[in-house]
Coordinates of C-alpha atoms in Angstrom, one line a residue:
M752 CA 7.0 23.3 2.7
S753 CA 9.5 24.9 0.5
T754 CA 10.3 23.2 -3.0
H755 CA 13.0 24.3 -5.6
R756 CA 13.9 23.0 -9.6
R757 CA 16.4 20.5 -9.8
G758 CA 19.3 20.5 -11.9
P759 CA 20.8 22.3 -15.0
D760 CA 18.2 25.7 -16.5
D761 CA 19.3 24.0 -19.2
R762 CA 17.0 21.3 -19.1
R763 CA 14.2 22.9 -18.7
L764 CA 12.1 22.7 -21.2
S765 CA 10.6 25.5 -24.0
P766 CA 6.8 25.9 -24.1
E767 CA 6.8 24.7 -27.6
R768 CA 8.2 21.2 -26.2
L769 CA 5.3 21.2 -23.4
R770 CA 3.4 17.7 -24.1
S771 CA 0.6 19.3 -23.7
H772 CA 2.0 21.7 -27.2
Q773 CA 0.4 18.7 -29.2
W774 CA -3.3 19.6 -28.8
Y775 CA -3.1 23.6 -28.2
G776 CA 0.0 24.9 -30.2
T777 CA 0.2 23.2 -33.6
E778 CA -0.6 25.6 -36.2
G779 CA -2.6 24.8 -39.0
Q780 CA -4.3 21.8 -38.2
L781 CA -8.2 21.4 -37.8
R782 CA -7.9 19.4 -34.4
T783 CA -5.8 21.9 -32.7
W784 CA -8.6 24.5 -33.8
S785 CA -10.8 22.3 -32.1
H786 CA -8.5 21.4 -28.9
N787 CA -9.2 26.2 -28.2
A788 CA -12.6 25.9 -28.8
R789 CA -13.8 23.3 -27.1
M790 CA -11.3 25.0 -24.2
R791 CA -13.9 28.3 -24.8
Q792 CA -16.9 26.0 -23.9
L793 CA -14.9 25.2 -20.7
G794 CA -14.7 28.7 -19.9
Y795 CA -10.8 29.5 -20.2
E796 CA -9.2 31.8 -22.4
A797 CA -6.3 31.1 -24.7
E798 CA -3.6 32.7 -22.2
E799 CA -4.8 31.1 -18.7
Y800 CA -3.2 27.8 -20.4
E801 CA -0.9 28.4 -23.8
G802 CA 2.2 28.3 -22.9
R803 CA 1.6 26.7 -19.8
P804 CA 2.2 22.8 -18.5
V805 CA -0.4 21.1 -18.0
V806 CA -0.7 19.6 -14.3
A807 CA -3.5 16.6 -14.0
V808 CA -4.5 16.5 -10.3
L809 CA -5.5 12.6 -10.3
N810 CA -8.8 12.9 -6.7
T811 CA -9.8 10.1 -5.9
W812 CA -12.0 11.6 -3.4
S813 CA -15.7 10.2 -2.6
D814 CA -17.8 10.0 -0.3
I815 CA -17.2 6.6 1.1
N816 CA -13.9 6.8 1.5
P817 CA -13.6 8.2 5.0
C818 CA -9.8 8.5 4.2
H819 CA -9.8 10.1 1.5
V820 CA -13.2 12.6 2.5
H821 CA -10.9 15.5 3.0
L822 CA -9.0 15.3 -1.0
R823 CA -11.6 17.5 -2.0
E824 CA -10.2 20.2 -0.3
R825 CA -6.6 19.0 -0.7
A826 CA -7.6 19.5 -4.6
E827 CA -8.7 22.2 -4.3
A828 CA -5.2 23.9 -2.3
V829 CA -3.0 21.6 -5.2
K830 CA -4.4 23.8 -7.7
R831 CA -3.8 27.4 -6.2
G832 CA 0.2 26.1 -6.1
V833 CA 0.0 25.0 -9.8
W834 CA -1.9 28.7 -10.7
Q835 CA 0.5 29.8 -8.3
A836 CA 3.6 28.6 -10.1
G837 CA 2.2 29.4 -13.6
G838 CA 0.8 26.1 -14.2
F839 CA -2.4 25.2 -15.8
P840 CA -4.2 22.3 -13.7
L841 CA -7.2 20.1 -13.8
E842 CA -8.4 17.7 -11.7
F843 CA -9.8 14.5 -12.4
P844 CA -12.1 12.2 -10.8
V845 CA -10.6 8.2 -10.8
S846 CA -11.3 5.3 -8.9
T847 CA -11.5 5.4 -4.8
L848 CA -10.3 2.2 -3.2
S849 CA -11.0 2.1 0.5
E850 CA -10.2 -0.2 2.4
T851 CA -13.5 -0.1 4.6
Y852 CA -16.1 -0.4 2.3
Q853 CA -15.4 -2.4 -0.2
K854 CA -15.7 -6.0 -0.9
P855 CA -14.9 -8.5 -1.6
T856 CA -11.6 -6.0 -1.1
P857 CA -10.4 -3.5 -3.0
M858 CA -6.6 -5.6 -3.8
L859 CA -9.7 -6.9 -6.5
Y860 CA -9.1 -3.0 -8.2
R861 CA -5.2 -2.8 -7.2
N862 CA -5.0 -2.3 -11.2
L863 CA -7.6 -0.9 -12.1
L864 CA -6.9 2.2 -10.8
A865 CA -3.8 1.7 -12.3
M866 CA -4.7 0.8 -15.1
E867 CA -7.0 4.1 -15.3
T868 CA -4.5 6.2 -14.0
E869 CA -1.9 5.2 -17.1
E870 CA -4.3 5.7 -19.8
L871 CA -5.5 9.0 -18.4
L872 CA -1.9 10.4 -18.1
R873 CA -1.5 9.3 -21.8
S874 CA -4.2 10.0 -23.6
Y875 CA -4.6 13.7 -22.1
P876 CA -2.6 16.8 -22.6
V877 CA -0.8 16.2 -19.7
D878 CA 2.9 17.5 -19.0
A879 CA 2.9 16.0 -15.0
A880 CA 0.8 14.9 -12.8
V881 CA 0.0 15.4 -8.7
L882 CA -1.3 12.2 -7.5
L883 CA -3.8 12.2 -4.1
G884 CA -4.5 9.0 -2.0
G885 CA -3.6 7.3 0.5
C886 CA -6.4 4.2 1.6
D887 CA -3.3 1.5 1.2
K888 CA -4.5 -0.3 -2.3
S889 CA -4.5 3.8 -4.2
T890 CA -0.5 4.2 -2.9
P891 CA 0.8 1.6 -5.6
A892 CA -2.4 2.0 -7.5
L893 CA -2.0 5.5 -8.4
L894 CA 2.5 4.8 -8.7
M895 CA 1.9 1.9 -10.7
G896 CA 0.3 3.6 -13.1
A897 CA 2.1 6.8 -13.2
A898 CA 5.3 4.9 -13.5
S899 CA 4.0 2.9 -17.3
A900 CA 3.2 6.4 -17.7
D901 CA 6.3 7.6 -17.4
V902 CA 5.1 11.6 -17.0
P903 CA 6.3 13.4 -14.3
A904 CA 4.9 13.2 -11.2
I905 CA 3.8 13.9 -7.1
F906 CA 1.6 12.0 -5.5
V907 CA 0.1 14.3 -2.4
P908 CA -0.4 11.5 0.5
A909 CA -3.9 11.4 2.0
G910 CA -2.5 12.2 5.6
P911 CA -3.3 9.8 9.4
M912 CA -6.7 11.0 11.4
L913 CA -6.0 12.1 14.5
P914 CA -5.6 9.6 17.3
G915 CA -8.1 7.2 19.0
H916 CA -9.5 8.0 22.3
W917 CA -12.1 6.2 25.1
R918 CA -11.9 5.7 28.6
G919 CA -8.5 7.9 28.7
E920 CA -7.2 5.3 26.7
T921 CA -5.0 6.4 23.4
L922 CA -6.5 3.8 20.2
G923 CA -5.2 3.5 17.1
S924 CA -7.4 2.1 14.0
G925 CA -7.8 -1.1 13.1
T926 CA -4.9 -3.1 16.3
D927 CA -7.7 -1.8 18.9
M928 CA -10.5 -2.8 17.0
W929 CA -9.0 -6.4 16.6
K930 CA -7.9 -6.1 19.8
Y931 CA -11.2 -4.9 22.0
W932 CA -13.5 -6.9 19.9
D933 CA -11.6 -10.0 21.2
E934 CA -12.1 -8.7 24.7
H935 CA -15.9 -8.8 23.7
R936 CA -15.8 -11.6 22.6
A937 CA -14.0 -13.5 25.7
G938 CA -16.7 -11.4 27.9
N939 CA -14.3 -8.2 29.3
L940 CA -16.0 -5.7 27.6
T941 CA -19.7 -4.8 27.5
D942 CA -22.3 -3.7 24.2
C943 CA -22.7 -1.3 25.6
E944 CA -18.4 -0.8 25.9
L945 CA -18.2 -1.7 22.5
R946 CA -20.2 0.7 21.5
E947 CA -19.0 3.7 23.1
L948 CA -15.7 2.8 21.8
Q949 CA -16.7 3.1 18.3
G950 CA -18.0 6.3 18.7
G951 CA -14.4 7.0 19.6
L952 CA -11.5 5.1 17.3
A953 CA -12.0 6.9 14.2
R954 CA -11.9 10.4 15.0
S955 CA -11.9 12.2 11.7
P956 CA -10.7 12.0 7.8
G957 CA -7.5 10.2 7.4
H958 CA -6.3 6.9 6.8
C959 CA -4.9 4.9 9.7
M960 CA -2.8 6.2 12.4
T961 CA -0.6 2.8 13.0
M962 CA 1.6 1.8 10.7
G963 CA -0.4 0.1 9.0
T964 CA -0.1 -0.2 5.4
A965 CA -1.6 2.9 4.5
S966 CA 1.5 5.1 6.9
T967 CA 3.6 1.5 5.8
M968 CA 2.8 2.5 1.8
T969 CA 2.9 6.6 2.5
A970 CA 6.5 5.8 3.6
A971 CA 7.0 3.9 1.1
A972 CA 6.0 6.6 -1.5
E973 CA 8.6 9.4 0.4
A974 CA 11.1 7.5 0.6
L975 CA 11.8 6.3 -3.5
G976 CA 11.4 10.1 -3.7
M977 CA 8.3 11.1 -5.3
T978 CA 7.1 13.1 -2.5
L979 CA 7.8 15.8 -0.7
P980 CA 10.3 15.2 2.3
G981 CA 8.3 15.0 5.4
A982 CA 4.8 15.0 3.8
S983 CA 3.5 11.5 4.4
S984 CA 3.1 11.6 8.5
I985 CA 1.6 14.9 7.9
Q986 CA -2.5 14.4 9.9
A987 CA -5.1 14.5 7.4
V988 CA -6.5 17.9 9.3
D989 CA -3.6 19.7 10.1
S990 CA -3.1 23.3 8.9
A991 CA 0.3 21.3 7.1
H992 CA -1.3 19.0 5.4
E993 CA -2.8 21.8 3.2
R994 CA 0.2 23.8 2.5
M995 CA 1.9 20.3 1.2
A996 CA -0.2 20.1 -0.8
A997 CA -0.4 23.5 -2.5
A998 CA 3.7 23.4 -2.1
S999 CA 3.5 19.4 -3.8
G1000 CA 0.9 21.6 -7.0
R1001 CA 3.8 24.3 -7.2
R1002 CA 6.5 21.2 -7.2
A1003 CA 4.6 19.4 -10.3
V1004 CA 5.4 22.4 -12.5
D1005 CA 8.8 22.1 -11.9
L1006 CA 8.9 19.4 -12.7
A1007 CA 6.7 19.3 -16.2
W1008 CA 8.9 22.1 -16.7
T1009 CA 12.5 19.9 -16.1
A1010 CA 10.6 16.6 -17.4
L1011 CA 11.7 15.0 -14.8
K1012 CA 10.2 11.0 -14.8
P1013 CA 9.4 8.8 -12.9
S1014 CA 12.3 6.2 -14.8
E1015 CA 14.7 8.6 -13.2
I1016 CA 13.5 8.7 -9.6
L1017 CA 12.2 4.9 -9.1
T1018 CA 15.5 2.5 -9.8
P1019 CA 17.1 -0.1 -8.2
E1020 CA 18.1 2.0 -5.4
A1021 CA 15.0 3.9 -4.5
F1022 CA 13.4 0.4 -4.7
E1023 CA 16.0 -0.9 -2.3
D1024 CA 16.2 2.3 0.4
A1025 CA 12.3 1.7 0.3
V1026 CA 12.9 -2.3 1.5
T1027 CA 14.9 -1.1 4.0
T1028 CA 12.3 1.8 5.0
V1029 CA 9.6 -0.6 4.9
L1030 CA 11.4 -3.0 7.4
G1031 CA 13.2 -0.1 9.7
L1032 CA 9.3 0.9 10.0
G1033 CA 8.1 -2.6 11.0
G1034 CA 5.1 -1.7 8.2
S1035 CA 2.6 -4.1 6.6
T1036 CA 3.3 -6.8 5.5
N1037 CA 1.5 -5.8 2.4
A1038 CA 4.2 -3.4 1.3
V1039 CA 6.1 -6.7 0.6
I1040 CA 3.3 -7.4 -2.7
H1041 CA 2.7 -3.9 -3.5
L1042 CA 6.5 -2.5 -3.8
I1043 CA 7.9 -5.8 -6.0
A1044 CA 4.1 -4.9 -8.1
M1045 CA 5.7 -1.4 -8.3
A1046 CA 9.2 -2.4 -9.2
G1047 CA 8.0 -4.5 -11.8
R1048 CA 6.4 -1.5 -13.3
A1049 CA 9.5 0.5 -13.5
G1050 CA 11.4 -2.0 -14.9
V1051 CA 13.5 -2.6 -11.5
P1052 CA 13.6 -6.4 -10.4
L1053 CA 12.8 -7.1 -7.0
T1054 CA 11.9 -9.8 -5.7
L1055 CA 11.0 -11.9 -2.1
D1056 CA 14.5 -12.1 -1.6
D1057 CA 16.0 -8.6 -2.0
F1058 CA 13.8 -8.2 1.0
D1059 CA 14.6 -10.8 3.0
R1060 CA 18.2 -9.4 2.5
V1061 CA 17.9 -6.7 3.5
A1062 CA 15.8 -7.2 6.6
R1063 CA 18.9 -9.1 8.3
T1064 CA 20.6 -5.1 8.1
V1065 CA 18.2 -3.2 9.4
P1066 CA 17.0 -2.6 13.1
V1067 CA 13.4 -1.5 13.0
L1068 CA 13.4 1.7 14.8
A1069 CA 10.4 2.9 14.9
N1070 CA 8.4 2.4 17.6
V1071 CA 4.7 2.8 16.5
R1072 CA 2.2 0.5 16.6
P1073 CA 1.1 -2.2 15.9
G1074 CA 5.0 -3.9 15.4
G1075 CA 5.5 -1.2 18.1
Q1076 CA 4.1 -1.0 21.7
T1077 CA 3.4 2.6 22.4
Y1078 CA 3.0 5.0 20.1
L1079 CA 1.2 6.4 16.3
M1080 CA 1.5 8.4 13.2
E1081 CA 0.9 12.2 15.0
D1082 CA 3.3 11.0 17.7
F1083 CA 6.1 10.0 14.7
H1084 CA 5.0 12.8 12.9
F1085 CA 6.5 15.3 15.9
A1086 CA 8.9 13.0 16.4
G1087 CA 10.7 14.5 13.0
G1088 CA 9.0 12.1 10.5
L1089 CA 10.3 10.1 8.2
P1090 CA 13.8 12.0 7.0
A1091 CA 14.3 11.7 11.0
F1092 CA 14.3 8.2 10.7
L1093 CA 16.1 7.6 7.8
S1094 CA 19.1 9.7 9.3
R1095 CA 18.8 7.1 11.7
I1096 CA 20.3 4.8 8.9
T1097 CA 21.7 6.9 6.5
D1098 CA 24.4 4.3 5.9
L1099 CA 22.5 1.9 5.0
L1100 CA 20.6 4.3 2.2
H1101 CA 22.0 5.6 -1.5
L1102 CA 21.8 8.8 -1.0
E1103 CA 23.4 10.6 -3.8
R1104 CA 19.7 9.7 -6.3
P1105 CA 17.5 11.8 -7.2
T1106 CA 13.9 12.7 -5.8
V1107 CA 11.0 14.6 -7.3
N1108 CA 12.5 17.8 -5.2
G1109 CA 16.4 16.9 -4.9
R1110 CA 18.4 14.5 -4.0
F1111 CA 17.9 12.1 -2.0
G1112 CA 20.3 12.5 0.8
E1113 CA 19.1 16.3 1.0
Q1114 CA 16.0 15.9 2.6
V1115 CA 17.9 13.7 5.6
E1116 CA 20.6 16.3 6.1
G1117 CA 20.9 18.5 9.4
V1118 CA 17.3 16.9 10.2
E1119 CA 17.4 16.1 14.6
V1120 CA 15.1 13.4 16.2
H1121 CA 12.8 15.1 18.9
N1122 CA 11.6 11.9 20.7
D1123 CA 14.5 9.0 21.0
D1124 CA 11.2 6.4 22.1
V1125 CA 9.4 7.1 19.3
I1126 CA 12.6 6.5 16.7
R1127 CA 14.4 5.0 18.6
T1128 CA 18.9 4.8 18.0
R1129 CA 20.7 1.6 16.5
T1130 CA 21.2 1.0 20.1
N1131 CA 18.2 0.7 21.3
P1132 CA 16.2 -0.9 18.7
V1133 CA 12.1 -2.3 19.1
A1134 CA 13.4 -5.4 17.2
A1135 CA 17.6 -6.3 16.2
E1136 CA 16.0 -6.7 12.2
G1137 CA 13.3 -6.1 10.1
G1138 CA 10.2 -7.0 11.3
V1139 CA 9.1 -8.8 7.9
A1140 CA 10.8 -12.6 7.6
V1141 CA 10.4 -14.3 4.1
L1142 CA 10.0 -17.7 4.8
R1143 CA 10.5 -21.2 2.8
G1144 CA 9.7 -24.6 2.8
N1145 CA 7.4 -27.2 0.8
L1146 CA 4.4 -25.4 2.4
C1147 CA 5.8 -22.3 0.6
P1148 CA 7.8 -23.2 -2.2
D1149 CA 7.5 -20.0 -3.8
G1150 CA 7.8 -17.9 -0.4
A1151 CA 5.7 -16.8 2.3
V1152 CA 5.9 -13.7 4.4
I1153 CA 4.9 -13.2 8.4
K1154 CA 5.8 -10.1 10.5
H1155 CA 7.1 -11.6 13.4
I1156 CA 8.2 -8.7 15.1
A1157 CA 3.6 -8.5 15.9
A1158 CA 3.1 -12.1 16.9
E1159 CA 4.0 -14.1 20.7
P1160 CA 8.1 -14.8 20.7
R1161 CA 6.7 -18.5 21.9
L1162 CA 5.7 -19.5 18.2
L1163 CA 8.0 -18.6 16.1
K1164 CA 9.3 -21.9 16.5
H1165 CA 6.3 -23.8 17.3
T1166 CA 4.6 -27.3 15.5
G1167 CA 1.4 -28.1 15.9
T1168 CA -1.4 -30.1 14.4
A1169 CA -3.4 -28.3 11.0
V1170 CA -7.0 -27.3 11.8
V1171 CA -8.0 -26.4 7.9
F1172 CA -10.8 -24.3 6.5
D1173 CA -11.5 -24.2 2.6
D1174 CA -13.0 -20.9 3.1
Y1175 CA -13.4 -17.4 5.3
R1176 CA -17.2 -18.2 5.6
A1177 CA -16.6 -21.7 6.5
M1178 CA -14.4 -20.6 9.2
Q1179 CA -16.2 -17.8 10.5
R1180 CA -19.4 -20.5 10.5
T1181 CA -17.1 -23.2 11.9
I1182 CA -14.0 -21.5 14.4
N1183 CA -16.5 -22.5 18.0
D1184 CA -16.8 -25.5 17.0
P1185 CA -15.9 -27.7 20.3
E1186 CA -15.8 -30.8 17.6
L1187 CA -12.8 -28.9 15.7
G1188 CA -11.2 -29.7 19.0
I1189 CA -9.0 -26.9 18.8
T1190 CA -6.4 -25.9 21.2
A1191 CA -3.6 -23.4 21.9
D1192 CA -1.0 -25.3 20.1
S1193 CA -3.3 -26.0 17.1
V1194 CA -2.1 -24.3 14.1
L1195 CA -5.4 -23.5 11.8
V1196 CA -4.8 -23.5 8.4
L1197 CA -7.2 -20.8 5.7
R1198 CA -7.3 -21.7 2.1
G1199 CA -9.2 -20.8 -1.1
S1200 CA -8.5 -16.7 -0.4
G1201 CA -5.4 -16.3 -2.8
P1202 CA -5.7 -13.8 -5.7
K1203 CA -7.8 -16.1 -7.3
G1204 CA -9.4 -18.4 -4.9
G1205 CA -10.5 -14.5 -3.0
P1206 CA -10.8 -13.2 -5.3
G1207 CA -8.2 -10.5 -4.6
M1208 CA -6.9 -11.7 -1.8
P1209 CA -9.3 -10.3 1.0
E1210 CA -6.9 -9.4 4.9
Y1211 CA -8.5 -13.0 6.0
G1212 CA -4.9 -14.0 7.2
M1213 CA -5.7 -12.8 10.5
L1214 CA -7.7 -15.6 11.5
P1215 CA -10.0 -15.4 14.9
I1216 CA -8.9 -17.3 17.3
P1217 CA -12.3 -19.1 18.9
D1218 CA -13.9 -17.9 21.9
H1219 CA -13.3 -21.1 24.2
L1220 CA -9.6 -20.0 24.0
L1221 CA -10.2 -16.1 24.1
K1222 CA -11.8 -16.6 27.3
Q1223 CA -9.1 -18.6 28.6
G1224 CA -6.6 -15.9 28.2
V1225 CA -5.0 -17.4 24.1
R1226 CA -3.8 -14.2 22.9
D1227 CA -2.0 -15.0 19.6
M1228 CA -2.1 -18.7 17.5
V1229 CA 0.2 -19.9 14.4
R1230 CA -2.4 -19.1 11.7
L1231 CA -1.7 -19.6 7.8
S1232 CA -3.0 -18.8 5.3
D1233 CA -3.1 -17.8 1.1
A1234 CA -4.5 -14.5 2.3
R1235 CA -3.2 -11.2 2.8
M1236 CA -3.6 -9.1 6.7
S1237 CA -4.5 -5.6 7.2
G1238 CA -1.8 -4.1 8.5
T1239 CA -3.2 -3.0 11.2
S1240 CA -3.1 -6.4 12.6
Y1241 CA -0.7 -8.4 15.2
G1242 CA -0.1 -11.6 15.7
A1243 CA 2.0 -15.1 14.1
C1244 CA 0.3 -15.0 10.9
V1245 CA 1.7 -16.5 7.9
L1246 CA 0.8 -15.2 5.1
H1247 CA 1.0 -14.3 1.3
I1248 CA 1.8 -18.3 1.1
A1249 CA 2.3 -19.2 -3.0
P1250 CA 1.4 -20.4 -5.1
E1251 CA -1.9 -20.2 -3.6
S1252 CA -4.8 -23.5 -3.3
H1253 CA -7.1 -22.2 -5.7
V1254 CA -4.1 -22.8 -8.1
G1255 CA -2.7 -26.5 -6.6
G1256 CA -0.4 -25.1 -4.6
P1257 CA 0.8 -27.5 -1.4
L1258 CA -1.6 -25.2 0.4
A1259 CA -4.2 -27.5 -1.1
L1260 CA -2.9 -30.7 0.1
V1261 CA -3.0 -30.2 3.8
R1262 CA -5.3 -32.0 5.7
S1263 CA -7.2 -31.2 9.0
G1264 CA -5.1 -33.6 11.7
D1265 CA -0.9 -33.0 9.6
T1266 CA 1.2 -31.6 11.7
I1267 CA 3.2 -28.3 10.7
T1268 CA 6.0 -26.3 11.4
L1269 CA 7.2 -23.0 12.0
D1270 CA 11.0 -21.9 12.5
V1271 CA 11.1 -18.2 11.5
S1272 CA 14.8 -18.2 12.7
A1273 CA 15.2 -20.6 10.2
R1274 CA 13.1 -18.8 7.7
S1275 CA 11.5 -23.0 7.2
L1276 CA 8.0 -23.2 6.9
Q1277 CA 7.0 -26.8 6.6
L1278 CA 3.9 -29.8 6.2
N1279 CA 5.7 -32.9 8.1
V1280 CA 3.7 -34.9 5.2
S1281 CA 6.0 -37.5 3.3
D1282 CA 6.6 -36.4 -0.6
E1283 CA 4.9 -39.4 -1.6
E1284 CA 1.6 -38.6 -0.4
L1285 CA 1.4 -35.2 -1.5
E1286 CA 2.2 -36.4 -4.8
R1287 CA -1.4 -39.0 -4.0
R1288 CA -3.1 -35.6 -2.7
K1289 CA -2.2 -33.8 -5.8
A1290 CA -3.2 -36.3 -8.3
E1291 CA -6.6 -36.3 -6.4
W1292 CA -7.1 -32.6 -5.9
T1293 CA -9.7 -30.9 -8.3
P1294 CA -9.5 -27.6 -9.6
P1295 CA -11.9 -24.6 -8.1
V1296 CA -14.7 -23.5 -11.0
E1297 CA -14.5 -20.2 -12.2
R1298 CA -16.3 -17.5 -10.3
H1299 CA -16.6 -14.9 -13.3
Q1300 CA -18.2 -15.1 -16.2
R1301 CA -18.2 -12.3 -17.5
G1302 CA -17.2 -8.7 -16.7
Y1303 CA -13.9 -7.3 -15.0
G1304 CA -13.8 -10.6 -13.0
V1305 CA -12.8 -12.7 -16.2
L1306 CA -9.6 -10.0 -16.9
Y1307 CA -8.7 -10.5 -13.5
D1308 CA -8.8 -14.3 -13.6
E1309 CA -6.9 -14.7 -16.5
Q1310 CA -3.6 -11.8 -15.6
I1311 CA -3.6 -12.0 -12.5
T1312 CA -0.2 -13.0 -10.9
Q1313 CA 0.7 -14.4 -7.4
A1314 CA 2.0 -12.6 -4.7
D1315 CA 5.4 -13.4 -4.6
T1316 CA 5.7 -11.5 -7.8
G1317 CA 3.4 -8.8 -6.7
C1318 CA 0.1 -9.9 -7.9
D1319 CA -0.1 -7.8 -10.9
F1320 CA -1.8 -8.2 -14.4
A1321 CA 0.3 -10.3 -16.2
F1322 CA -0.1 -7.4 -19.5
L1323 CA 0.1 -4.3 -17.6
A1324 CA 3.8 -5.9 -15.5
R1325 CA 5.6 -7.5 -18.8
P1326 CA 8.2 -5.6 -20.6
G1327 CA 7.8 -3.2 -23.7
T1328 CA 6.9 0.4 -24.6
V1329 CA 3.2 2.3 -25.2
P1330 CA 3.1 4.7 -28.1
D1331 CA 1.9 8.3 -26.9
P1332 CA -0.8 9.1 -29.0
Y1333 CA -0.4 11.8 -31.8
A1334 CA -2.8 14.4 -31.0
S1335 CA -2.1 16.6 -34.1

């Protein structure tokens, strides 16, 4: 994977204009003398770093994060590349956001990692940064922080894991977990078979190898122009991944010399191309929240309406689970990866904009698709329009989303009777209760699971289908919530209902027995209750007691915004500047 310098030679900085020169190079200053003394304490001689770009390697590695467990080695490859290009690398351990283990959800901590990233880059002698991540929330968090700090940066995606295998079947992490767990609940899979499957589902380091949130967001990072071309789909254990990491380190040194900042890359055109990419991939609904938040940090207006507008113009061409029927990320990569995918929608993209590696259009020039069933042609799409629809109505005045290409078509226009659950644990305890009278036509409603109510908007949106319906062969139902859903999930799940119930949104007013109408083609979600009755219920509604009494949770409760505006912290999302520290 090659890198090259961007822009004219007169853009190249002199060593004295490097940001790190404030710390190490100014003469006659006690602090400068002290900084150099401390570098010797660290074991470095002056010639190792003087006049060289300092490149921060922000590493989200952790022993408990299977998506990132290989990033300790990849950081070494990045540093090798930095040294090769004449830079000076410094590794910074930052928060690891593990979708697998962190409770109630790593979404609660996305903004914390973004804050950490921003303040580390601002407060240390850093000329450029390499950001290592990939598990769902780490990609947007790192890029949000880098955008706010506006220090030259390049992103290294963690890469998808190997495909799963079990008894001759190829398994997709997450997607097949949901599928086979339901088969077990339906009595079609024994305990022994389930245990055997458990050993074949996730076979290597790396994030989910479906087009879940992780693959969607790393693809978005590549489409934004923040990675090397083709980086987002290289499997975590492939030797090409280590080579990409080293190449990214070399490229970071060039970014430092030319001072190419995220603010020059993360433009309105870049975000429109990222939205186009996500929708054409049939990507995760979580990307809607993350891209809106990322755009906000870059000062770019991006709304739910932009997603719906773009969705009507771009077909789904990636036949990758769960939106597609067959393939996984390894197949997508060897079909040509994101550059090959983008080569089929060039008329929808802004090809002249800058990226960390040059002009955006350069990464699709001369690229071929090697498997037309994995990356479909425009005449044979997976779906005729983008994979996410934005809904409006009296139940979601500020919007909601549905990944309709992953739902059974019969449910895309549906009216049913609501069965309401006030929180996730209550739903788990009672979902199989015959007294609830749940039928295949019911609309399952979960509230209290939004940004504040969750807290953190957990991935509760794929509500379980009751056991008795699974045994009858039912595999999809209309389900509504103010929660999110794993990008590996599927089904007729309406998500991100805004405003959430916890702040008194209309979802808080729904009662079991009400009827609800979903009409995806009309982009409508309607609670069939009169305005007068809703006003009466609103007057009777009592706000829930806040959970957090101290600590980070209090800051979160005070500052978190709603799903339609990206779930960022209000004080981080607002416009304004932060002064660069004067170090000398």
